[in-house]
Amino acid sequence: MGSTSGVFGETRADDRLHQAEQETERDFGDTSKQAEVHENSPADNARSSRRSMSTALAVEQQDPPGATEAAASSSRAVNGEQNSASVDLPGQSPQSLFDNPPNLARVRKILFECQDQIEITLREFETYWPFVDNVWVKQKTNASRGGHYLTEYYMCRLRRPTHRSSETRPLPEGKRPRNRRAREGGLCNVQIKVVRVSGAYPMVKIMRTPGSESAHSHDLDCIDRLKRNSGLMEFARRESTKGFLPSSIFTKFNEEPAKLIDAGGRFLTVTDVRNVSAKWRTQNPDIELIPHEGYELVQGQGIVKSASDAASTAVGGSSTGAAATTTTTTTTTTTTVTTHLPPDTLSFPCFPLEFLQSYLPKPSKRREFPHVTLSYASSMDSKLSLLPGMQTVLSGPEAKLMTHYLRSRHDAILVGVGTVLADNPGLNCRLEGAGGFGGLGRMWQPRPIVIDPMARWPIHPGCRMLRAAVEGKGKAPWVVVTPGAQIDPQRLMMLKSYGGDFLRIVEYNQNWRLRWEGVLRALASEGIKSVMIEGGGTILSQLLNSEYSELIDSMVVTVAPTYLGRGGVSVSPESKLDPDGKPNAALNPREVTWTPMGQNVIMCGKIRQPEAQQQAGGSAST
Ligand SMILES: NC(=O)C1=CN([C@@H]2O[C@H](COP(=O)(O)OP(=O)(O)OC[C@H]3O[C@@H](n4cnc5c(N)ncnc54)[C@H](O)[C@@H]3O)[C@@H](O)[C@H]2O)C=CC1
Ligand SMILES: Nc1nc(O)c(N)c(N[C@@H]2O[C@H](COP(=O)(O)O)[C@@H](O)[C@H]2O)n1
């Protein structure tokens, strides 16, 4: 066994910190600037050229022009709410008819494939889902008892059979049957569930159901050809409420082929635009529909550019249709998705992380124990989760990125078995550029360490840590056990085959608990120079006791603006009395900073005495 993340070590991680500072100054949407920033570092170039799902999904962090409105209009489309009474004056339409959220084509592909579990904020979900709602057909919805979760089950559209309407029900009088071909069901058996988690930070998790096929039997174009998504159609509907002719809207759409294709409109027809605007037209029969400024309706030709406009813009041809087709061809190649970052990739934080610097592991002189950082997220009442055995999201999107950055700066991430049983955590670094997320090998991937004295964890290939290991997105865990732990030889072989192992520690304290000195010394002897201890409550409450003060270097606590209540898992060391028997504070971290981050505040502090003081005050024995 041995650690490699330390080898990639300090200089590159420091580069990243420096780069994160630089990035705060740049315009997020300006890719030319990004290229400049990344010129110095090949790893970062690779990272920036393959923009991640979460970079794309950065609607929480910065609103690109139009994103807010797109989000709003998209969710309106989902809800079926259509403000058909509003009329904007023709000629006042903005330059683009599209409000595509960032990296739409890529996110559509990810939400079509749903290969790995996807975790996004509710707002991100509401922004992007309307652009793939042509793919997924809802089957059923389940609400959890406490109302914390809402689970919706969806199947691929090609799983559902369609019938000619006349076969299923009689047509109303005077209505012609739609020219719709019947489709057999079962052509694709991909099924997903969408779990909406409410709480301080409403989240949506999207994952395959156990019975689902591993891949669609077709591509996304196949669905886009069958049915248009409501995100795209909302753009058309919105434009129609300005009083424009459907054919003019269609023509204008085709003048922006890249955006049209990104939004799933490769197969859009003028009839689609007509249909989506029909309701508004019926409600506003007196409004005379007109072409867009610079266009005219010519009998027999449809919508064409007005003569003066055509003359000034014509380079390769006089017909709008021809120009659009040429561009479409060009754009088809440019919009092809060529990168394959996992959908759970997180963008590298683009806000300053300088405040963390003095609490991070240093390229160290030789030390007996690794650098130890306690890092967890806590509610206002010092709770880690709502209930024992339950995972609770307390970190907002920014704090989550920061935590993953911290993970990238440590050789190992340590948790107790209680946390593993409750959370099934990945314990890897999912920032873009880390190994498995656009990076090479397993660089910046920390080693997961699980304290499991009696080997209770029923470790199996489906658990997230092993899946991450097999997919090259993390290292396999080391499980710390006591000599008395019964380890089934098959389990041992299995864990070893993934690159993990069991570590037996023989040092106990008087409560039959493992001595932390023993655990940390064993890790140090395996080459671990830094450990980030994330939880849970039992482990953190122990380590915050003053008897361990000399083992803990720093703490980085994400404080969330919520009270989880008395039933939650708490972090609280033993009470302490001073020499006179009066109650005293159990622990007072030093060099404390508080840094606001989104809805959270990050509290950083130091616990171990500086070495100079230790030498002055005698040995730091524990
Ligand atoms: N908000 C956050 O940042 C985090 C929240 N959590 C939450 O915390 C909860 C889990 O916390 P807990 O149930 O307290 O479990 P835990 O993760 O602290 O594990 C407790 C177990 O670890 C072992 N253990 C701990 N210290 C030991 C020692 N000195 N020697 C031998 N074995 C030792 C024992 O088997 C003990 O039962 C979950 O709900 C989880 O979601 C966990 C980590 C971080
Ligand atoms: N920093 C932080 N914020 C929260 O809100 C949390 N719930 C946690 N939990 C810890 O992170 C682990 C999950 O890690 P993966 O995302 O699965 O890699 C979880 O087990 C806790 O240790 N942390």
XYZ file of C-alpha atoms and ligand atoms in Angstrom:
689
model
C 0.000 0.000 0.000
C 1.149 3.535 -0.419
C -0.069 6.990 -1.154
C 0.219 8.586 -4.532
C -1.858 11.714 -4.161
C 0.820 13.234 -1.968
C 3.291 12.771 -4.791
C 1.276 14.929 -7.143
C 1.362 17.146 -4.226
C 1.841 20.530 -3.188
C 2.988 22.586 -6.115
C 0.181 21.548 -8.411
C -2.439 21.972 -5.773
C -0.975 25.364 -4.941
C -1.146 26.250 -8.618
C -4.800 25.460 -8.461
C -5.318 27.634 -5.442
C -3.541 30.454 -7.199
C -5.532 29.820 -10.290
C -8.788 29.838 -8.328
C -7.887 33.318 -7.155
C -7.264 34.401 -10.711
C -10.518 32.863 -11.789
C -12.526 35.030 -9.446
C -11.633 37.951 -11.624
C -12.719 36.467 -14.850
C -15.984 36.552 -16.640
C -17.378 33.061 -16.324
C -18.947 32.998 -19.712
C -15.894 34.284 -21.546
C -14.141 31.233 -22.877
C -11.362 33.165 -24.578
C -10.339 34.512 -21.190
C -10.434 31.030 -19.772
C -8.017 29.857 -22.390
C -5.579 32.573 -21.302
C -5.867 31.652 -17.651
C -5.203 28.031 -18.347
C -2.254 28.501 -20.641
C 0.249 27.782 -17.906
C -1.014 24.421 -16.766
C -1.678 21.466 -19.064
C -3.804 19.771 -16.445
C -5.944 22.831 -16.096
C -6.121 23.219 -19.857
C -7.465 19.726 -20.090
C -9.908 20.583 -17.377
C -11.133 23.778 -18.907
C -11.450 22.327 -22.383
C -13.719 19.638 -21.054
C -16.277 21.698 -19.241
C -18.074 19.710 -16.624
C -21.721 19.052 -15.934
C -21.503 21.278 -12.943
C -19.694 24.006 -14.838
C -22.578 23.801 -17.211
C -24.964 23.717 -14.333
C -23.508 26.828 -12.718
C -26.885 28.554 -12.619
C -26.665 28.680 -8.830
C -23.357 30.452 -8.906
C -23.635 32.901 -11.704
C -26.514 33.682 -13.875
C -25.479 33.961 -17.461
C -27.587 36.415 -19.353
C -31.040 35.006 -19.721
C -30.529 32.022 -17.433
C -32.924 33.279 -14.843
C -35.615 33.948 -17.342
C -34.926 30.647 -19.054
C -35.269 28.911 -15.727
C -38.481 30.687 -15.035
C -39.912 30.137 -18.456
C -38.779 26.539 -18.488
C -40.454 25.807 -15.216
C -43.557 27.527 -16.471
C -43.463 25.194 -19.419
C -43.164 22.219 -17.123
C -46.070 23.366 -15.051
C -48.112 23.950 -18.149
C -48.595 27.531 -17.028
C -48.803 29.774 -20.037
C -49.270 33.462 -19.760
C -51.076 33.781 -23.015
C -52.501 37.208 -22.309
C -49.201 39.077 -22.413
C -48.300 40.737 -25.678
C -44.916 42.291 -26.363
C -44.622 44.691 -29.223
C -43.312 43.169 -32.434
C -39.902 44.410 -33.388
C -38.740 44.534 -29.788
C -37.513 40.956 -29.666
C -33.967 40.562 -28.411
C -31.226 39.501 -30.817
C -31.545 35.817 -30.036
C -34.754 33.870 -29.830
C -33.024 31.329 -27.609
C -32.292 31.505 -23.904
C -30.319 28.299 -23.817
C -28.862 27.664 -20.368
C -25.086 27.024 -20.376
C -23.737 23.903 -22.076
C -27.222 22.790 -22.964
C -26.230 20.185 -25.555
C -23.887 18.492 -23.136
C -26.311 18.527 -20.241
C -29.081 17.179 -22.477
C -26.816 14.294 -23.387
C -26.021 13.615 -19.727
C -29.690 13.747 -18.730
C -30.526 11.490 -21.669
C -27.903 8.889 -20.790
C -28.212 9.072 -16.982
C -25.286 6.718 -16.792
C -24.104 7.515 -13.271
C -26.086 8.983 -10.445
C -26.570 12.702 -11.034
C -26.962 15.139 -8.147
C -28.103 18.648 -8.986
C -29.855 21.485 -7.257
C -33.592 21.854 -7.732
C -33.005 25.033 -9.681
C -30.609 23.308 -12.064
C -33.128 20.519 -12.495
C -35.923 22.939 -13.287
C -33.693 24.725 -15.771
C -32.563 21.709 -17.750
C -35.269 19.089 -17.347
C -37.735 20.775 -19.766
C -35.126 20.229 -22.483
C -35.212 16.450 -22.016
C -38.849 15.957 -21.108
C -39.383 14.555 -24.597
C -37.140 11.623 -23.631
C -38.739 10.634 -20.342
C -42.325 9.556 -19.755
C -43.479 9.605 -16.152
C -44.752 6.322 -14.764
C -45.523 7.027 -11.127
C -44.734 9.270 -8.168
C -44.122 8.245 -4.554
C -43.850 10.634 -1.627
C -41.907 9.618 1.468
C -43.749 9.571 4.773
C -42.087 12.604 6.272
C -42.356 14.438 2.974
C -38.575 14.840 2.656
C -38.379 12.885 -0.595
C -40.528 12.806 -3.692
C -39.603 10.018 -6.075
C -40.759 10.045 -9.680
C -40.220 7.061 -11.956
C -39.697 7.639 -15.658
C -39.222 5.376 -18.648
C -37.719 6.096 -22.011
C -40.340 7.230 -24.499
C -39.539 4.270 -26.726
C -40.634 1.855 -24.023
C -44.192 3.128 -24.211
C -46.336 1.877 -27.083
C -48.328 4.409 -29.059
C -51.552 3.676 -30.898
C -53.436 5.311 -33.668
C -55.974 7.385 -31.816
C -58.847 5.728 -33.704
C -57.737 2.361 -32.348
C -58.034 3.413 -28.737
C -60.983 5.786 -28.651
C -63.550 7.104 -31.103
C -62.723 10.435 -32.719
C -64.916 13.456 -32.018
C -67.234 14.269 -34.841
C -65.611 16.141 -37.682
C -62.091 15.478 -36.449
C -59.691 13.794 -38.813
C -57.408 11.102 -37.378
C -53.889 12.386 -36.764
C -51.372 11.092 -39.173
C -49.523 9.311 -36.415
C -47.916 5.945 -36.779
C -48.400 3.391 -34.072
C -45.208 2.382 -32.299
C -44.644 -0.854 -30.530
C -43.581 -0.490 -26.950
C -40.506 -2.019 -25.385
C -38.091 -0.633 -27.966
C -35.876 0.708 -25.217
C -35.892 -0.354 -21.619
C -34.094 2.447 -19.841
C -35.832 3.595 -16.674
C -34.801 6.202 -14.159
C -35.971 7.594 -10.885
C -35.835 11.246 -10.009
C -35.663 11.865 -6.279
C -36.433 15.381 -5.095
C -34.915 15.930 -1.661
C -36.285 18.863 0.285
C -34.346 20.649 3.019
C -32.061 23.623 3.429
C -30.754 23.006 -0.107
C -33.376 21.288 -2.239
C -31.590 18.711 -4.365
C -32.561 16.341 -7.123
C -30.899 12.971 -7.566
C -31.357 11.118 -10.849
C -30.397 7.489 -11.181
C -31.212 4.344 -13.101
C -33.713 1.966 -11.518
C -32.445 -1.551 -10.770
C -34.461 -3.056 -13.644
C -33.200 -0.584 -16.241
C -31.040 -1.431 -19.237
C -27.571 0.055 -19.032
C -27.908 2.071 -22.243
C -30.606 3.356 -24.577
C -31.134 1.335 -27.731
C -31.045 4.585 -29.749
C -29.562 8.053 -29.661
C -31.005 11.367 -28.529
C -31.707 12.462 -32.103
C -34.086 9.555 -32.437
C -36.247 11.012 -29.638
C -35.853 14.608 -30.853
C -37.173 13.439 -34.208
C -40.260 11.908 -32.577
C -41.129 14.695 -30.178
C -39.980 18.215 -29.370
C -39.070 19.100 -25.794
C -40.996 21.737 -23.877
C -37.936 23.926 -23.177
C -37.475 24.512 -26.892
C -41.175 24.889 -27.551
C -41.391 27.486 -24.797
C -38.992 29.676 -26.795
C -41.320 29.386 -29.772
C -44.429 30.031 -27.706
C -42.850 33.061 -26.076
C -41.888 34.526 -29.432
C -45.350 33.915 -30.793
C -46.880 35.983 -27.984
C -45.048 38.964 -29.480
C -47.322 38.686 -32.497
C -44.922 37.122 -34.976
C -45.900 34.734 -37.726
C -45.024 31.086 -36.961
C -43.161 30.872 -40.268
C -41.136 33.944 -39.327
C -40.287 32.428 -35.944
C -39.264 29.235 -37.691
C -37.047 31.156 -40.100
C -35.426 33.103 -37.276
C -34.832 29.889 -35.329
C -33.006 28.448 -38.293
C -30.727 31.436 -38.412
C -29.267 30.277 -35.120
C -28.763 26.620 -35.965
C -26.220 25.938 -33.225
C -28.581 27.075 -30.502
C -31.507 25.364 -32.178
C -29.675 22.046 -32.292
C -28.316 22.422 -28.765
C -31.875 22.893 -27.543
C -32.994 19.712 -29.309
C -34.602 21.396 -32.317
C -32.795 19.642 -35.147
C -36.104 18.265 -36.428
C -38.308 21.234 -35.594
C -40.913 22.035 -38.241
C -42.953 25.123 -38.913
C -46.000 23.073 -37.914
C -44.521 22.609 -34.438
C -44.238 26.372 -34.090
C -47.745 26.812 -35.408
C -49.124 24.268 -32.938
C -47.427 25.757 -29.918
C -48.674 29.225 -30.775
C -52.217 28.113 -31.636
C -53.633 28.766 -28.184
C -52.312 32.320 -28.075
C -53.574 33.017 -31.573
C -57.049 31.790 -30.670
C -57.046 34.005 -27.612
C -55.840 37.009 -29.620
C -57.771 36.699 -32.912
C -57.584 40.438 -33.627
C -53.828 40.713 -33.617
C -52.441 40.622 -37.117
C -49.377 38.434 -37.170
C -46.320 39.926 -38.810
C -42.852 38.827 -39.871
C -39.792 39.881 -37.886
C -38.100 43.150 -38.680
C -36.067 42.834 -41.858
C -38.205 39.948 -43.186
C -41.244 39.783 -45.383
C -43.827 37.247 -46.368
C -43.564 36.598 -50.097
C -46.303 34.678 -51.812
C -45.004 31.269 -52.871
C -41.676 31.692 -51.055
C -42.740 32.083 -47.459
C -40.658 34.288 -45.173
C -37.627 35.839 -46.834
C -35.239 38.583 -45.838
C -36.398 41.998 -47.044
C -34.595 43.089 -50.184
C -32.444 45.764 -48.456
C -31.398 43.433 -45.624
C -30.638 40.615 -48.006
C -28.406 42.839 -50.110
C -26.413 44.027 -47.125
C -25.900 40.573 -45.649
C -25.698 38.350 -48.711
C -22.269 36.825 -49.084
C -22.693 33.236 -50.137
C -26.259 33.317 -51.432
C -29.375 35.396 -51.517
C -31.799 32.988 -49.927
C -32.223 32.755 -46.168
C -32.958 29.077 -46.457
C -29.672 28.381 -48.210
C -27.667 30.385 -45.709
C -29.300 28.578 -42.824
C -28.617 25.190 -44.321
C -24.948 25.945 -44.823
C -24.566 27.116 -41.281
C -26.465 24.136 -39.992
C -23.999 21.844 -41.679
C -21.075 23.690 -40.135
C -22.657 23.846 -36.742
C -23.611 20.224 -36.710
C -19.943 19.415 -36.525
C -19.164 22.017 -33.896
C -21.929 20.951 -31.553
C -20.963 17.306 -31.576
C -20.232 16.303 -28.000
C -16.751 14.914 -27.922
C -15.936 14.915 -24.241
C -16.992 12.301 -21.764
C -16.599 13.627 -18.275
C -18.736 11.748 -15.770
C -22.005 13.535 -15.073
C -21.154 13.927 -11.388
C -18.100 16.044 -12.230
C -17.918 19.258 -10.219
C -16.407 22.447 -11.611
C -13.270 23.728 -9.960
C -14.295 26.517 -7.558
C -14.115 29.888 -9.290
C -14.156 31.830 -6.026
C -11.199 32.539 -3.721
C -9.947 29.710 -1.543
C -7.025 31.658 -0.164
C -8.646 31.702 3.281
C -8.005 27.949 3.547
C -4.305 28.207 2.878
C -2.916 28.284 6.413
C -5.136 25.382 7.542
C -4.046 23.018 4.770
C -1.354 20.341 5.054
C 2.120 21.687 4.325
C 4.838 19.902 2.405
C 6.069 18.585 5.621
C 9.101 17.950 7.562
C 9.009 14.429 8.892
C 6.224 13.966 11.394
C 5.146 11.033 13.483
C 1.490 11.536 12.618
C -0.183 12.791 9.460
C -1.596 16.323 9.300
C -5.211 15.933 10.498
C -8.025 18.233 9.389
C -11.506 17.799 10.839
C -13.913 18.878 8.138
C -17.650 18.516 8.383
C -20.885 20.392 7.829
C -22.958 21.333 10.834
C -26.312 22.923 11.513
C -26.689 25.885 13.874
C -27.375 23.406 16.691
C -24.204 21.407 15.926
C -25.963 18.521 14.206
C -24.589 16.548 11.288
C -27.818 14.965 10.178
C -31.501 14.889 11.005
C -31.402 11.342 12.380
C -28.776 8.667 13.010
C -28.442 6.635 9.830
C -29.700 9.437 7.641
C -27.781 11.680 5.267
C -28.651 15.375 5.381
C -27.435 17.967 2.917
C -26.036 20.952 4.778
C -23.450 22.260 2.331
C -24.633 24.532 -0.439
C -23.133 24.215 -3.923
C -20.143 26.456 -3.199
C -19.301 24.781 0.112
C -19.557 21.428 -1.603
C -16.946 22.492 -4.159
C -14.753 23.735 -1.334
C -15.056 20.376 0.449
C -14.016 18.575 -2.716
C -11.086 20.952 -3.047
C -10.107 20.055 0.523
C -10.384 16.389 -0.377
C -7.974 16.981 -3.248
C -5.479 18.435 -0.768
C -5.409 15.414 1.556
C -3.956 11.961 1.093
C -6.859 10.285 2.862
C -10.494 10.889 3.899
C -11.518 9.143 7.107
C -15.038 8.348 8.330
C -16.605 5.966 10.842
C -18.587 2.918 9.822
C -21.753 4.671 11.044
C -21.301 7.206 8.257
C -20.637 4.544 5.643
C -23.738 2.599 6.626
C -25.832 5.764 6.587
C -24.503 7.503 3.508
C -22.838 4.979 1.208
C -20.390 7.793 0.406
C -18.020 8.023 -2.564
C -15.293 9.811 -0.566
C -13.512 10.805 -3.757
C -12.708 14.187 -5.242
C -15.099 14.884 -8.069
C -13.652 18.203 -9.177
C -12.934 18.427 -12.854
C -9.273 17.635 -13.364
C -9.103 15.019 -10.605
C -8.355 11.443 -11.667
C -11.398 9.965 -13.398
C -12.873 13.441 -13.876
C -10.694 14.582 -16.737
C -7.465 14.067 -14.810
C -4.929 11.346 -15.251
C -4.704 8.212 -13.161
C -5.901 8.778 -9.659
C -4.222 12.080 -9.094
C -5.835 14.189 -6.432
C -7.846 11.210 -5.372
C -7.598 10.661 -1.638
C -7.632 7.227 -0.003
C -10.916 6.500 1.803
C -10.353 5.145 5.321
C -13.239 3.561 7.239
C -13.008 2.958 11.001
C -14.918 -0.284 11.382
C -13.595 -2.095 14.455
C -15.801 -5.171 14.128
C -15.923 -5.263 10.295
C -19.645 -4.457 10.217
C -19.609 -2.876 6.784
C -21.038 -5.361 4.288
C -18.700 -4.089 1.601
C -19.772 -5.198 -1.880
C -18.990 -4.245 -5.487
C -22.105 -2.070 -5.735
C -21.067 0.346 -2.990
C -19.990 3.753 -4.212
C -16.415 3.579 -2.994
C -15.735 0.378 -4.904
C -17.595 1.602 -7.958
C -15.501 4.748 -7.942
C -12.379 2.608 -7.681
C -13.323 0.354 -10.569
C -14.246 3.346 -12.728
C -10.915 5.039 -12.014
C -12.679 7.836 -10.112
C -11.188 7.115 -6.719
C -9.095 4.777 -4.652
C -10.444 1.677 -2.962
C -10.886 2.012 0.804
C -8.740 0.819 3.641
C -10.909 -0.538 6.421
C -9.469 -0.173 9.932
C -10.466 -3.134 12.105
C -9.529 -4.606 15.485
C -7.754 -7.945 15.817
C -11.039 -9.521 16.915
C -12.903 -8.595 13.718
C -14.205 -11.571 11.741
C -13.320 -10.996 8.114
C -14.663 -13.428 5.614
C -11.708 -14.439 3.342
C -13.823 -13.829 0.243
C -14.541 -10.305 1.354
C -10.856 -9.750 1.981
C -9.968 -11.040 -1.487
C -12.673 -8.930 -3.063
C -11.532 -5.735 -1.351
C -7.918 -6.441 -2.245
C -8.858 -7.069 -5.851
C -10.165 -3.486 -5.984
C -6.927 -2.171 -4.495
C -8.293 -1.789 -0.952
C -7.329 -3.575 2.241
C -8.077 -4.187 5.899
C -5.721 -2.617 8.461
C -5.647 -4.297 11.853
C -4.820 -1.972 14.723
C -3.939 -3.406 18.090
C -3.777 -0.271 20.232
C -6.804 0.286 22.496
C -7.678 2.719 25.234
C -9.418 1.780 28.465
C -12.879 1.936 26.793
C -11.878 -0.719 24.280
C -11.821 1.910 21.618
C -9.022 2.114 19.122
C -6.396 4.610 20.146
C -6.223 7.384 17.596
C -2.459 7.542 17.968
C -2.352 3.933 16.800
C -4.649 4.571 13.856
C -2.768 7.667 12.719
C 0.639 6.073 13.201
C -0.451 3.118 11.079
C -1.635 5.466 8.361
C 1.629 7.402 8.497
C 3.548 4.168 8.112
C 1.528 3.498 4.951
C 2.659 6.806 3.493
C -0.384 8.909 4.390
C 0.825 12.428 5.192
C -2.535 14.113 5.579
C -6.007 12.938 6.626
C -9.265 14.794 6.362
C -11.698 13.408 8.953
C -15.274 14.029 7.832
C -17.304 12.273 10.477
C -19.593 11.137 11.746
C -20.795 12.343 15.100
C -19.131 9.650 17.213
C -15.725 10.116 15.650
C -15.762 13.918 15.623
C -17.060 14.169 19.190
C -14.168 11.973 20.337
C -11.521 13.863 18.449
C -12.704 17.243 19.698
C -11.884 16.161 23.256
C -8.841 17.917 24.605
C -6.966 14.621 25.019
C -6.570 14.591 21.239
C -5.713 18.257 20.801
C -2.154 17.484 19.828
C -3.243 15.125 17.072
C -5.566 17.537 15.303
C -4.039 20.291 13.218
C -7.028 22.187 11.915
C -10.736 22.215 11.445
C -12.823 23.499 8.545
C -16.496 23.486 9.471
C -19.280 24.377 7.070
C -22.059 25.970 9.101
C -25.536 25.812 7.595
C -28.362 28.216 8.436
C -30.685 25.563 9.793
C -31.566 23.859 13.074
C -31.912 20.112 12.741
C -33.328 19.582 16.211
C -32.640 17.273 19.113
C -33.111 14.025 17.240
C -30.109 14.766 15.039
C -26.587 13.354 15.180
C -24.578 15.856 17.185
C -20.966 16.884 17.338
C -20.048 17.733 20.894
C -16.990 16.831 22.960
C -17.208 15.853 26.650
C -17.809 18.683 29.094
C -14.702 19.900 30.847
C -14.090 21.204 34.354
C -11.269 23.517 35.294
C -8.927 22.634 38.210
C -11.403 24.249 40.615
C -14.189 22.020 39.390
C -15.969 24.781 37.478
C -17.337 24.082 33.992
C -14.972 25.206 31.268
C -15.077 25.328 27.483
C -14.218 21.930 26.073
C -12.155 23.313 23.202
C -11.205 26.729 21.880
C -9.700 26.588 18.419
C -7.042 29.203 17.607
C -6.567 31.522 14.629
C -10.239 31.332 13.784
C -11.677 32.773 10.564
C -15.258 32.886 9.369
C -15.801 33.089 5.619
C -19.266 33.427 4.095
C -19.826 31.047 1.222
C -23.243 31.130 -0.436
C -25.748 30.332 2.298
C -23.029 28.769 4.481
C -20.264 30.203 6.609
C -16.952 28.352 6.736
C -15.273 28.357 10.128
C -11.567 27.554 10.040
C -9.456 27.094 13.137
C -6.298 25.487 14.425
C -6.170 23.090 17.328
C -2.650 21.691 17.805
C -0.228 24.063 19.441
C 2.451 25.437 17.136
C 5.678 23.443 17.363
C 7.654 26.271 18.953
C 5.216 26.390 21.856
C 5.201 22.628 22.163
C 8.961 22.603 22.520
C 8.789 25.349 25.118
C 6.031 23.526 27.030
C 7.542 20.031 26.819
C 6.699 16.923 24.796
C 3.429 16.611 22.882
C 2.720 13.113 24.097
C -0.898 11.883 24.066
N -22.673 16.704 7.917
C -21.523 16.076 7.802
O -20.512 16.701 7.456
C -21.422 14.626 8.079
C -22.516 13.924 8.506
N -22.403 12.604 8.846
C -23.549 11.940 9.404
O -23.214 11.375 10.668
C -24.018 10.211 10.885
C -23.126 9.069 11.306
O -22.518 9.353 12.547
P -22.361 8.226 13.643
O -23.582 7.372 13.643
O -21.981 8.845 14.908
O -21.227 7.281 13.062
P -19.655 7.460 12.837
O -19.435 7.642 11.381
O -19.033 8.427 13.754
O -19.159 5.989 13.171
C -19.280 5.484 14.468
C -18.640 4.118 14.538
O -17.235 4.215 14.275
C -16.552 3.314 15.075
N -15.636 4.061 15.937
C -15.621 5.377 16.191
N -14.582 5.692 16.986
C -13.950 4.549 17.238
C -12.790 4.205 18.000
N -12.070 5.103 18.655
N -12.433 2.916 18.043
C -13.123 1.989 17.394
N -14.196 2.253 16.647
C -14.611 3.517 16.583
C -17.580 2.556 15.887
O -17.878 1.365 15.200
C -18.760 3.487 15.887
O -19.972 2.789 16.021
C -24.737 9.939 9.595
O -26.075 10.369 9.716
C -24.009 10.780 8.579
O -24.840 11.192 7.534
C -21.218 11.949 8.699
C -20.109 12.602 8.247
C -20.124 14.005 7.930
N -19.256 18.712 3.737
C -20.386 18.013 3.853
N -21.560 18.627 3.709
C -22.701 17.957 3.841
O -23.862 18.604 3.704
C -22.695 16.571 4.090
N -23.853 15.884 4.190
C -21.438 15.962 4.186
N -21.370 14.655 4.394
C -20.144 13.944 4.287
O -19.812 13.732 2.935
C -19.943 12.339 2.661
C -20.547 12.134 1.319
O -19.503 12.116 0.427
P -19.735 11.793 -1.125
O -20.392 13.006 -1.682
O -20.621 10.607 -1.197
O -18.388 11.562 -1.658
C -20.781 11.778 3.751
O -20.582 10.431 3.963
C -20.268 12.594 4.904
O -19.024 12.159 5.312
N -20.308 16.693 4.081
